[in-house]
Tab-separated table of C-alpha atoms in Angstrom:
chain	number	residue	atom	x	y	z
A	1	UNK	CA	-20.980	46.235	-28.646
A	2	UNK	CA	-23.488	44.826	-25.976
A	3	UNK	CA	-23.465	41.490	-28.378
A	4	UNK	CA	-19.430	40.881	-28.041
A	5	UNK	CA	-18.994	41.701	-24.622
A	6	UNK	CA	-22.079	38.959	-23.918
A	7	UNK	CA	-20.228	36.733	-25.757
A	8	UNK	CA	-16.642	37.452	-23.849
A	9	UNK	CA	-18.947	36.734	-20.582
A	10	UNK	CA	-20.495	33.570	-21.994
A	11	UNK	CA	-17.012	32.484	-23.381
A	12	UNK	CA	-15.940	33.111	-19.873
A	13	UNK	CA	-18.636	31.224	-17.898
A	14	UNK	CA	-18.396	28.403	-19.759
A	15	UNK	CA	-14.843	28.195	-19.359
A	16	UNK	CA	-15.364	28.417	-15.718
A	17	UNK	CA	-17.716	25.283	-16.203
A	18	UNK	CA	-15.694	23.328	-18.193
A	19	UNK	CA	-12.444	23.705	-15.398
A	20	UNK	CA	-15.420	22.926	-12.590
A	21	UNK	CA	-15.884	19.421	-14.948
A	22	UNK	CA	-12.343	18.761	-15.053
A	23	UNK	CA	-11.792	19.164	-11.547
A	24	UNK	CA	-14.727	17.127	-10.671
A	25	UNK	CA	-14.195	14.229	-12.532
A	26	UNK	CA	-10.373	14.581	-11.348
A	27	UNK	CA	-11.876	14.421	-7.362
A	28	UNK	CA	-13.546	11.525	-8.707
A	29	UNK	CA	-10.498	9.580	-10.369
A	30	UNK	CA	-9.056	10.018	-6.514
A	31	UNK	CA	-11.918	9.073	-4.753
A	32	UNK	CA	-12.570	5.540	-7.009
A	33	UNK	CA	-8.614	4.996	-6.798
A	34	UNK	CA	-9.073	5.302	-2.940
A	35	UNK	CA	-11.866	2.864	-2.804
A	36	UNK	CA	-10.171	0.563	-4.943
A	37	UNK	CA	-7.167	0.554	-2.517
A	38	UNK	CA	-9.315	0.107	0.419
A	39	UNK	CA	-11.600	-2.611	-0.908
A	40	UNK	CA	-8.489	-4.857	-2.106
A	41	UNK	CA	-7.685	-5.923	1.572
A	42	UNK	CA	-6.358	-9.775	0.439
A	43	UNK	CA	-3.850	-8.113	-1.444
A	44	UNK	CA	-2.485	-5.551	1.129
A	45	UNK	CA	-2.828	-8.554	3.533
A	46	UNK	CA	-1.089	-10.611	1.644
A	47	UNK	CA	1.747	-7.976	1.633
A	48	UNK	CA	1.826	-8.136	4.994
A	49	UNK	CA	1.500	-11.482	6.086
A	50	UNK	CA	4.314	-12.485	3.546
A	51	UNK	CA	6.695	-10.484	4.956
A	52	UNK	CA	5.655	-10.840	8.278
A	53	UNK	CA	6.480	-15.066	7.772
A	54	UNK	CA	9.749	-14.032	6.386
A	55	UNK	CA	10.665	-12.429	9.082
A	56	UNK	CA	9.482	-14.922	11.192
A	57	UNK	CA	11.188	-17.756	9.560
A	58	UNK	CA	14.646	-15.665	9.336
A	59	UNK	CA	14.578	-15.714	13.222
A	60	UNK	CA	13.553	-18.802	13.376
A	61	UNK	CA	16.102	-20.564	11.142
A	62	UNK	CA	18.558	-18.030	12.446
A	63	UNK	CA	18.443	-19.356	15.956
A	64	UNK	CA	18.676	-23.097	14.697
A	65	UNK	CA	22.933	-24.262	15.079
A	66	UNK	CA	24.264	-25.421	11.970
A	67	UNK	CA	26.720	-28.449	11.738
A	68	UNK	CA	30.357	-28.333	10.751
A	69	UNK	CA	29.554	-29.691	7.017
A	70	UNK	CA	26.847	-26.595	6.808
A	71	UNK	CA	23.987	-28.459	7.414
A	72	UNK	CA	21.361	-27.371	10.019
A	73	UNK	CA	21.364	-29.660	13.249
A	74	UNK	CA	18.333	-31.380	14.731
A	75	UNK	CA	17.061	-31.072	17.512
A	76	UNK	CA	18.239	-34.917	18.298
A	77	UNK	CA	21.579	-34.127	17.354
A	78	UNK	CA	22.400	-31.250	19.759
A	79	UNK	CA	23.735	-32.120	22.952
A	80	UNK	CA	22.488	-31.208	26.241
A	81	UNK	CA	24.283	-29.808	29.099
A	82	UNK	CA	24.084	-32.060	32.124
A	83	UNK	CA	24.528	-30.537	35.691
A	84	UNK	CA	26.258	-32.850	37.850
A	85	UNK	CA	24.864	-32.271	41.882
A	86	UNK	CA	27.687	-32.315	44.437
């Protein structure tokens, strides 16, 4: 009887190691994902800075009068106000 219940406690401990593996090599799957993410800065910049010009250029062209056909005006073209003195 001694012999079976060794083996239910062996068959338990290495159970116990095999879910220790798994969970190690899952905290490692996380941990190279995290470094992976960290160390590809040109792409998460790049992310950034593209939108970041988008928005910048919606402003910009935003602010810029268009003409009565559609087009955009120039700078040339707009007229300026004139104070007169009295």
């Amino acid at each position: 009887m001694d012999t079976e219940q060794d083996r239910g406690a062996e068959a338990i401990r290495i159970a116990q190691i095999r879910a220790d593996i798994e969970g190690a090599r899952q905290r490692i799957v996380e941990t190279i994902d995290a470094l992976e993410y960290k160390a590809d800065l040109s792409a998460r910049l790049g992310g950034v800075l593209s939108s970041t010009a988008s928005g910048i250029a919606s402003r910009v062209l935003g602010r810029i009068p268009s003409t009565p056909d559609g087009g955009v005006s120039s700078a040339a073209e707009t007229p300026v106000e004139t104070r007169t003195s009295e």
